[in-house]
């Protein structure tokens, strides 16, 4: 004990204050004898904090400071590996690296409202090519501020290095100092990691939400994570290539033996324009709901009744939500099991709807009111073959709700863009419009308009007079606000269809509408929605015969989203109840519009007897059963026994589909096969 106290420079510690003061003294001594490191650390910390202040503007967060500090302390610890003379150069180099990172990110942010990524370096040329107005912006003079740090650091450091006493002192005990600094780094890393919430860890894993990562974890953590995530796909694809090639070849060879059948929908829309509405977070159950006789989605319902309505349609998204749907709908492949295709595998070759339609002479474009970099769309839409992607900078942000430009304004402005394209291109077109407003967190929003989610009834009051009473049972719940938001989105779609009609854009056009994924609504809100009884002004008892239980399966089935194909001139009035997944869209449209993707995993829904939807977590659903792969349990959806081996057969099929899809993406097999084919053709010629 005595020894310890001696080491702490304490003779007789009186209280905690004493110990604290001693530690402060030791820290002071520690840095004072190594001012080069201290100045480097403080300067770098100021710069990385400045980036956040000038970009994401989060002023009161400690986690990003902790993240940056951890990184800088580790850099400091490594500096002891360099000879004392070279340590100053080591810090100068790092001060410039950090400053340049800050500067580049700051400039990039003013252009793209996002941060640079290693994985995008090779695309930066065409990212700059997009020709947006933003690129013409001049540099912000404030960005020069970052350079104060390395310049001042160099001047001060040089002076310090010339002080013989300091230099001599800094050479002492380097091994102990290194050890101490590493320990400090390890302690900070542990503290940083245990402070992360599951949501934050999840976002780190996905890496796409760059603003969130920088504002929560700091610039350095973001860059390290980005580096790991960019290398990961390359490492993953180093192993198992031959096996993957065989698996994929065998799978498609077997498939080719099943010849595509012609049916009454074959080629019915050949040459027509397509307007695809990617309806953010719209779930099918909302279409079946009425409040006081008023439908939540009158416009969608009208379109569904007139057109072809696929009533058992599921999305197959993984962590990439919106982007996964954009990927699956356009490729008929499934999201990858590791990361997201849009972010980590954007440079793979895919056969897509835009590419197939381009071969048929179409002009393909997409539109979205949010930042183009969100989900890496700026890169991936081009990769998927859209000729142009109109994003935030193409629109006037004249009304903002939630994440950004309101759907009503977005659609209003989209009509004139479509019109322009129609007249200038003079070709059939494929337009994808990605909606935005109906997005979580579904706060109280005035712009949703007045759509009461209550139950109204008339009672006779004490004086014998009729009186209307309201039971606002869904007001102030996430579900209630979601339904108001869906009502708004439905109005926006209705207005859009009218505006298209006014502009003559519905002639020779097919409109398709799909919900992009579910809205992750709380299960208890479903329970309230389905089981509210105004007589008791509460959720009815579970034993009540009217009670509808929302268990795992019911919740999964409720994640269904609408899929509608509608044209102005032909009223199909058709309902299709066969289960259908997002991967069946390409083959089904392909049959109608006359294109085919040899790598499609889904089926033309009008050519299959029984269909199966395989989810990325390897659950699957048919019209007969929903299978929960995690628990290896299932729920029957029909009152009929399952044929023998039914579950085993589909389990095997689900695994195969997922393996094939993952292999194609991971090993870039479509590109490889195309290159081989081109090579063989060359030889034959
Ligand atoms: C963002 C929007 C939402 O631009 O598409 O993406 P999500 O959170 O639904 O994946
Ligand atoms: Mn979405």
XYZ file of C-alpha atoms in Angstrom, residues 51-579:
529
model
C -16.730 19.163 -39.005
C -19.755 18.045 -37.082
C -20.623 21.579 -36.029
C -20.449 22.810 -39.625
C -22.258 19.818 -41.149
C -24.677 17.791 -39.043
C -24.727 20.512 -36.375
C -24.954 18.303 -33.308
C -23.551 20.374 -30.524
C -24.375 18.475 -27.385
C -23.297 14.882 -27.964
C -20.487 13.274 -26.023
C -20.302 9.993 -27.977
C -18.734 11.431 -31.146
C -16.115 13.230 -29.032
C -15.444 9.986 -27.221
C -15.161 8.156 -30.551
C -12.714 10.688 -31.963
C -10.724 10.783 -28.732
C -10.392 6.991 -28.692
C -9.032 6.977 -32.214
C -6.565 9.796 -31.493
C -5.260 8.184 -28.309
C -4.548 4.977 -30.261
C -2.716 7.005 -32.907
C -0.767 8.562 -30.025
C 0.074 5.156 -28.540
C 1.388 3.942 -31.894
C 3.610 7.018 -32.116
C 5.920 5.533 -29.479
C 6.887 2.878 -31.991
C 8.543 5.612 -34.032
C 12.042 6.803 -33.046
C 11.873 9.976 -30.880
C 13.240 12.135 -33.696
C 10.635 10.905 -36.140
C 7.691 11.235 -33.774
C 7.128 14.874 -34.633
C 6.992 14.048 -38.361
C 4.604 11.216 -37.525
C 2.220 13.641 -35.803
C 2.584 16.249 -38.541
C 1.583 13.651 -41.152
C -1.415 12.595 -39.073
C -2.439 16.219 -38.492
C -2.552 16.672 -42.255
C -4.426 13.408 -42.865
C -7.044 14.366 -40.294
C -7.295 17.927 -41.601
C -7.719 16.752 -45.180
C -10.392 14.260 -44.100
C -12.215 17.059 -42.290
C -11.905 19.419 -45.217
C -12.977 16.886 -47.877
C -15.928 15.747 -45.808
C -16.993 19.290 -45.121
C -16.914 20.206 -48.813
C -18.595 16.934 -49.798
C -21.306 17.582 -47.260
C -22.184 20.961 -48.767
C -22.639 19.187 -52.112
C -24.340 15.997 -51.064
C -25.442 16.372 -47.439
C -23.473 13.238 -46.722
C -19.929 12.047 -46.057
C -17.311 10.482 -48.305
C -16.889 6.736 -48.420
C -13.961 4.582 -49.498
C -16.329 2.232 -51.284
C -17.446 5.078 -53.533
C -14.041 6.394 -54.537
C -14.126 4.636 -57.893
C -17.557 6.077 -58.635
C -16.679 9.604 -57.630
C -16.064 10.448 -61.265
C -19.600 9.738 -62.331
C -20.939 11.070 -59.053
C -19.442 14.392 -60.105
C -20.767 13.820 -63.604
C -24.381 13.949 -62.481
C -24.397 17.576 -63.424
C -26.437 18.760 -60.479
C -26.607 22.435 -59.702
C -24.906 21.664 -56.406
C -21.651 20.753 -58.098
C -21.404 24.261 -59.424
C -21.428 25.639 -55.889
C -18.322 27.509 -54.859
C -16.282 26.295 -51.900
C -17.348 27.585 -48.555
C -14.580 29.973 -47.338
C -15.217 28.745 -43.819
C -13.730 25.380 -44.810
C -10.265 26.989 -44.790
C -10.501 27.047 -41.001
C -9.444 23.385 -40.781
C -5.961 24.254 -42.039
C -5.201 26.475 -39.056
C -4.549 23.344 -37.016
C -1.753 21.633 -38.993
C -0.037 24.955 -39.692
C -0.062 26.099 -36.059
C 0.807 22.590 -34.893
C 3.847 22.490 -37.140
C 5.073 25.898 -35.963
C 4.574 25.164 -32.250
C 5.935 21.626 -32.526
C 9.114 22.734 -34.266
C 9.771 25.249 -31.546
C 9.237 22.607 -28.896
C 11.550 20.130 -30.608
C 14.299 22.716 -30.470
C 14.052 22.932 -26.684
C 16.735 20.475 -25.612
C 15.198 19.927 -22.180
C 11.814 19.002 -23.613
C 13.357 16.721 -26.195
C 15.419 14.925 -23.540
C 12.408 14.518 -21.262
C 10.179 13.224 -24.060
C 12.667 10.447 -24.797
C 12.417 8.984 -21.301
C 10.268 6.005 -20.360
C 8.826 5.599 -23.860
C 7.913 1.965 -23.238
C 5.897 2.744 -20.083
C 4.283 5.691 -21.793
C 3.292 3.572 -24.762
C 1.787 0.955 -22.471
C -0.113 3.577 -20.493
C -1.432 5.215 -23.627
C -2.534 1.878 -25.068
C -4.302 1.117 -21.816
C -6.024 4.461 -21.949
C -7.009 3.701 -25.562
C -8.365 0.287 -24.536
C -10.333 1.791 -21.651
C -11.821 4.453 -23.921
C -12.708 1.862 -26.583
C -14.479 -0.284 -23.984
C -16.325 2.696 -22.586
C -17.283 3.805 -26.089
C -18.576 0.354 -27.074
C -20.610 -0.309 -23.954
C -22.275 3.034 -24.442
C -23.716 2.072 -27.834
C -27.374 1.148 -28.037
C -28.529 -1.836 -30.181
C -29.975 0.624 -32.713
C -26.645 2.406 -32.986
C -24.780 -0.870 -33.381
C -27.243 -1.911 -36.081
C -26.655 1.317 -37.958
C -22.902 0.835 -37.699
C -23.377 -2.561 -39.273
C -25.445 -1.168 -42.129
C -23.148 1.842 -42.620
C -25.441 3.531 -45.135
C -26.798 6.249 -42.878
C -23.627 8.283 -42.917
C -24.978 11.443 -41.345
C -26.249 9.437 -38.417
C -22.910 7.685 -38.002
C -20.851 10.863 -38.046
C -23.200 12.682 -35.724
C -23.360 9.762 -33.285
C -19.862 8.293 -33.430
C -17.657 11.020 -34.854
C -15.792 11.279 -38.120
C -12.980 8.868 -37.242
C -15.214 6.005 -36.164
C -17.279 6.544 -39.287
C -14.208 6.281 -41.517
C -12.814 3.192 -39.815
C -16.189 1.483 -40.038
C -16.535 2.578 -43.642
C -13.129 1.102 -44.434
C -14.044 -2.235 -42.854
C -17.418 -2.312 -44.618
C -15.816 -1.507 -47.969
C -13.255 -4.272 -47.655
C -15.678 -6.852 -46.276
C -17.372 -7.777 -49.581
C -13.978 -8.256 -51.197
C -12.801 -10.580 -48.436
C -16.074 -12.497 -48.378
C -15.883 -13.138 -52.103
C -12.405 -14.663 -51.918
C -13.669 -18.055 -50.805
C -16.121 -20.591 -52.213
C -16.185 -19.243 -55.778
C -16.151 -22.573 -57.653
C -18.904 -24.026 -55.542
C -21.014 -20.927 -56.093
C -20.589 -21.063 -59.867
C -21.730 -24.677 -59.941
C -24.682 -24.040 -57.660
C -25.935 -21.140 -59.765
C -25.356 -22.900 -63.123
C -27.203 -26.033 -61.976
C -30.066 -23.988 -60.613
C -30.716 -22.074 -63.824
C -30.164 -25.090 -66.071
C -32.846 -26.938 -64.179
C -35.108 -23.913 -64.471
C -34.681 -23.567 -68.199
C -36.265 -26.956 -68.648
C -39.483 -25.404 -67.437
C -40.497 -23.451 -70.553
C -42.184 -20.100 -69.931
C -45.884 -20.409 -70.622
C -47.820 -17.894 -72.612
C -51.049 -16.718 -71.035
C -53.721 -14.135 -71.666
C -51.509 -11.402 -70.192
C -48.556 -12.076 -72.458
C -47.505 -8.872 -74.259
C -50.737 -7.015 -73.430
C -48.822 -3.865 -72.525
C -46.077 -4.027 -75.108
C -44.692 -0.563 -75.854
C -46.684 1.231 -73.177
C -45.193 3.718 -70.724
C -44.805 2.636 -67.115
C -45.251 4.909 -64.132
C -44.233 3.005 -61.011
C -45.164 4.471 -57.640
C -42.971 3.245 -54.797
C -45.389 3.877 -51.945
C -43.422 4.367 -48.745
C -44.513 2.096 -45.865
C -48.064 1.497 -47.101
C -49.467 -1.762 -45.772
C -52.464 -3.581 -47.180
C -54.466 -3.709 -43.965
C -54.886 0.080 -44.154
C -56.787 -0.334 -47.421
C -59.418 -2.423 -45.676
C -60.055 0.063 -42.916
C -62.838 2.590 -42.526
C -63.404 5.127 -39.786
C -66.998 6.248 -39.419
C -67.717 5.003 -42.930
C -64.734 6.784 -44.470
C -62.012 4.734 -46.135
C -58.421 5.400 -45.090
C -57.308 4.964 -48.701
C -60.225 5.806 -51.023
C -57.956 6.492 -54.005
C -55.906 3.329 -53.704
C -59.106 1.347 -53.237
C -60.620 2.820 -56.391
C -57.466 2.026 -58.391
C -57.332 -1.485 -56.898
C -60.962 -2.145 -57.764
C -60.552 -0.991 -61.349
C -57.163 -2.535 -62.047
C -55.430 -5.786 -61.176
C -55.069 -6.019 -57.422
C -52.640 -8.531 -55.934
C -54.076 -9.024 -52.479
C -51.395 -11.319 -51.042
C -48.316 -9.390 -51.949
C -45.231 -9.351 -49.709
C -42.027 -7.369 -49.798
C -38.775 -9.209 -49.216
C -36.682 -6.566 -47.590
C -33.759 -7.025 -45.242
C -31.841 -4.247 -43.457
C -31.847 -2.202 -46.668
C -35.631 -1.546 -46.485
C -36.507 0.929 -49.292
C -33.346 0.187 -51.224
C -33.877 -3.569 -50.953
C -37.289 -3.185 -52.538
C -35.854 -1.028 -55.323
C -33.267 -3.742 -55.860
C -35.611 -6.740 -55.779
C -38.301 -5.186 -57.925
C -35.776 -4.263 -60.598
C -33.682 -7.458 -60.571
C -35.899 -10.262 -59.220
C -33.019 -11.161 -56.883
C -33.142 -11.014 -53.089
C -31.258 -8.687 -50.721
C -27.888 -10.002 -49.516
C -27.496 -11.621 -46.138
C -24.592 -9.358 -45.227
C -24.979 -5.579 -45.547
C -27.049 -4.026 -48.306
C -26.684 -4.382 -52.043
C -27.083 -0.658 -52.677
C -24.188 0.178 -50.371
C -21.798 -2.761 -50.440
C -22.461 -4.469 -53.765
C -23.439 -1.586 -56.024
C -20.611 -2.440 -58.439
C -21.978 -5.882 -59.357
C -23.568 -6.566 -62.724
C -27.341 -7.056 -62.617
C -30.015 -7.640 -65.209
C -32.639 -5.024 -64.382
C -35.972 -3.707 -65.607
C -34.420 -0.406 -66.795
C -31.749 -2.279 -68.766
C -34.267 -4.682 -70.307
C -36.634 -1.850 -71.199
C -33.780 0.215 -72.621
C -33.152 -2.637 -75.053
C -36.778 -2.206 -76.107
C -36.191 1.490 -76.770
C -37.456 2.930 -73.484
C -36.171 5.976 -71.608
C -35.878 5.102 -67.915
C -35.742 7.551 -65.055
C -36.407 7.711 -61.349
C -37.425 10.460 -58.934
C -37.190 11.027 -55.218
C -37.563 14.141 -53.059
C -34.783 13.196 -50.635
C -30.992 13.534 -50.946
C -29.640 11.555 -53.879
C -26.976 9.963 -51.728
C -29.503 8.394 -49.378
C -29.155 4.617 -49.715
C -26.411 5.339 -52.261
C -29.152 5.822 -54.865
C -27.139 8.339 -56.823
C -24.727 5.554 -57.690
C -27.035 2.567 -57.718
C -29.823 3.999 -59.870
C -27.264 4.652 -62.551
C -25.828 1.166 -62.077
C -29.313 -0.316 -62.447
C -29.636 1.424 -65.779
C -31.874 4.403 -65.113
C -30.854 7.075 -67.573
C -31.513 9.806 -65.058
C -32.265 10.109 -61.366
C -34.061 13.276 -60.293
C -33.447 13.802 -56.597
C -33.699 16.590 -54.042
C -31.786 19.152 -56.046
C -34.178 18.765 -58.997
C -37.119 19.858 -56.873
C -38.146 23.044 -55.188
C -38.406 22.192 -51.499
C -41.505 24.274 -50.973
C -43.254 22.058 -48.429
C -41.493 19.823 -45.943
C -43.025 17.003 -43.929
C -40.982 14.516 -41.911
C -37.902 13.452 -43.871
C -38.204 16.126 -46.531
C -40.224 17.281 -49.520
C -43.904 16.439 -49.078
C -45.415 13.844 -51.388
C -48.038 16.258 -52.696
C -45.435 18.780 -53.769
C -43.169 16.008 -55.092
C -45.910 14.572 -57.304
C -47.004 18.020 -58.474
C -43.468 18.786 -59.646
C -42.962 15.276 -61.020
C -45.791 15.702 -63.517
C -43.970 18.465 -65.357
C -40.711 16.475 -65.350
C -42.509 13.465 -66.862
C -44.137 15.741 -69.403
C -40.786 17.208 -70.402
C -39.257 13.773 -70.784
C -42.159 12.567 -72.854
C -41.825 15.441 -75.289
C -38.045 15.630 -75.440
C -37.279 11.910 -75.580
C -40.151 10.905 -77.799
C -39.872 7.285 -76.646
C -41.854 5.068 -74.307
C -40.700 5.677 -70.754
C -40.337 3.868 -67.448
C -40.610 6.259 -64.503
C -40.104 5.204 -60.902
C -41.373 7.673 -58.309
C -40.201 7.054 -54.758
C -42.530 8.570 -52.175
C -41.241 9.907 -48.870
C -43.828 11.392 -46.523
C -45.366 8.234 -45.069
C -42.218 7.351 -43.188
C -41.631 6.477 -39.559
C -41.665 8.032 -36.868
C -45.249 9.146 -37.655
C -45.354 12.200 -35.455
C -48.283 14.518 -35.003
C -48.273 16.404 -38.312
C -50.699 19.150 -39.238
C -50.215 18.664 -42.979
C -51.731 15.163 -42.813
C -55.037 16.985 -42.724
C -58.134 16.163 -40.751
C -58.797 12.439 -40.693
C -60.189 11.478 -37.277
C -59.339 7.929 -36.245
C -62.163 7.576 -33.753
C -65.513 5.878 -33.422
C -68.537 8.163 -33.595
C -71.999 7.217 -32.530
C -75.215 8.921 -31.576
C -76.678 8.558 -28.112
C -79.738 9.932 -26.410
C -78.677 12.162 -23.577
C -80.317 12.771 -20.196
C -82.683 15.312 -21.744
C -83.852 12.860 -24.390
C -81.906 14.632 -27.122
C -79.701 12.926 -29.688
C -76.061 13.675 -29.246
C -73.027 12.612 -31.222
C -70.205 11.188 -29.141
C -66.708 10.335 -30.244
C -64.465 7.597 -28.879
C -60.992 8.661 -30.040
C -59.599 5.153 -29.540
C -56.801 5.323 -32.107
C -55.898 8.978 -31.649
C -52.526 9.507 -29.983
C -51.220 6.087 -30.938
C -48.492 5.378 -33.488
C -51.036 3.363 -35.455
C -53.476 6.277 -35.420
C -50.912 8.744 -36.682
C -49.724 6.178 -39.242
C -53.259 5.876 -40.622
C -53.556 9.665 -40.889
C -50.250 9.661 -42.710
C -51.401 6.873 -45.056
C -54.554 8.887 -45.713
C -52.341 11.806 -46.707
C -50.227 9.571 -48.978
C -53.411 8.238 -50.564
C -54.631 11.774 -51.239
C -51.257 12.551 -52.807
C -51.558 9.507 -55.096
C -55.130 10.485 -56.013
C -54.031 14.017 -56.855
C -51.103 12.658 -58.882
C -53.337 10.404 -60.998
C -55.656 13.372 -61.674
C -52.740 15.611 -62.613
C -51.317 12.952 -64.916
C -54.711 12.667 -66.551
C -54.989 16.442 -67.008
C -51.551 16.443 -68.615
C -52.578 13.622 -70.969
C -49.920 11.364 -69.478
C -52.237 8.459 -68.772
C -52.729 7.694 -72.451
C -50.841 4.568 -73.410
C -49.515 4.339 -69.842
C -49.646 1.634 -67.194
C -49.508 2.759 -63.581
C -48.118 0.332 -61.049
C -48.242 0.960 -57.316
C -46.493 -1.048 -54.635
C -45.949 -0.578 -50.911
C -42.201 -0.739 -50.362
C -42.242 -2.481 -46.945
C -44.186 -2.444 -43.729
C -44.076 0.419 -41.240
C -42.886 -1.585 -38.195
C -45.991 -0.700 -36.234
C -46.316 -1.824 -32.614
C -48.171 -5.080 -32.152
C -50.188 -3.651 -29.278
C -51.566 -0.992 -31.649
C -52.819 -3.729 -33.978
C -54.435 -5.388 -31.015
C -56.206 -2.146 -30.127
C -57.225 -1.512 -33.717
C -58.754 -4.957 -34.152
C -60.238 -5.428 -30.710
C -61.506 -2.089 -29.479
C -65.016 -2.137 -28.085
C -66.561 1.287 -27.576
C -69.116 -0.127 -25.121
C -66.343 -0.699 -22.602
C -64.137 1.980 -24.201
C -61.274 -0.497 -24.093
C -59.743 -3.517 -25.788
C -62.065 -6.473 -25.330
C -61.146 -9.479 -23.297
C -59.006 -12.145 -24.959
C -61.724 -14.708 -24.260
C -64.330 -12.715 -26.152
C -65.349 -14.656 -29.261
C -64.792 -11.527 -31.406
C -61.220 -11.136 -30.171
C -58.584 -11.267 -32.922
C -55.180 -12.272 -31.612
C -52.166 -10.580 -33.129
C -49.503 -13.211 -32.611
C -46.233 -13.621 -34.517
C -47.971 -15.035 -37.599
C -50.800 -12.535 -37.711
C -48.251 -9.736 -37.421
C -46.170 -11.199 -40.252
C -49.252 -11.626 -42.449
C -50.248 -8.037 -41.736
C -46.929 -6.882 -43.167
C -48.454 -7.428 -46.611
C -48.348 -4.415 -48.905
C -50.508 -3.438 -51.871
C -49.537 -4.163 -55.444
C -51.774 -2.711 -58.140
C -51.524 -2.567 -61.912
C -53.873 0.014 -63.388
C -54.575 1.585 -66.726
C -56.994 4.353 -67.560
C -58.503 2.706 -70.605
C -59.027 -0.883 -69.505
C -60.858 -1.782 -66.321
C -59.587 -5.236 -65.384
C -61.468 -5.406 -62.082
C -59.351 -8.388 -61.173
C -58.182 -9.668 -57.820
C -55.243 -12.052 -57.650
C -55.037 -13.935 -54.370
C -52.029 -16.110 -55.106
C -49.203 -15.173 -52.755
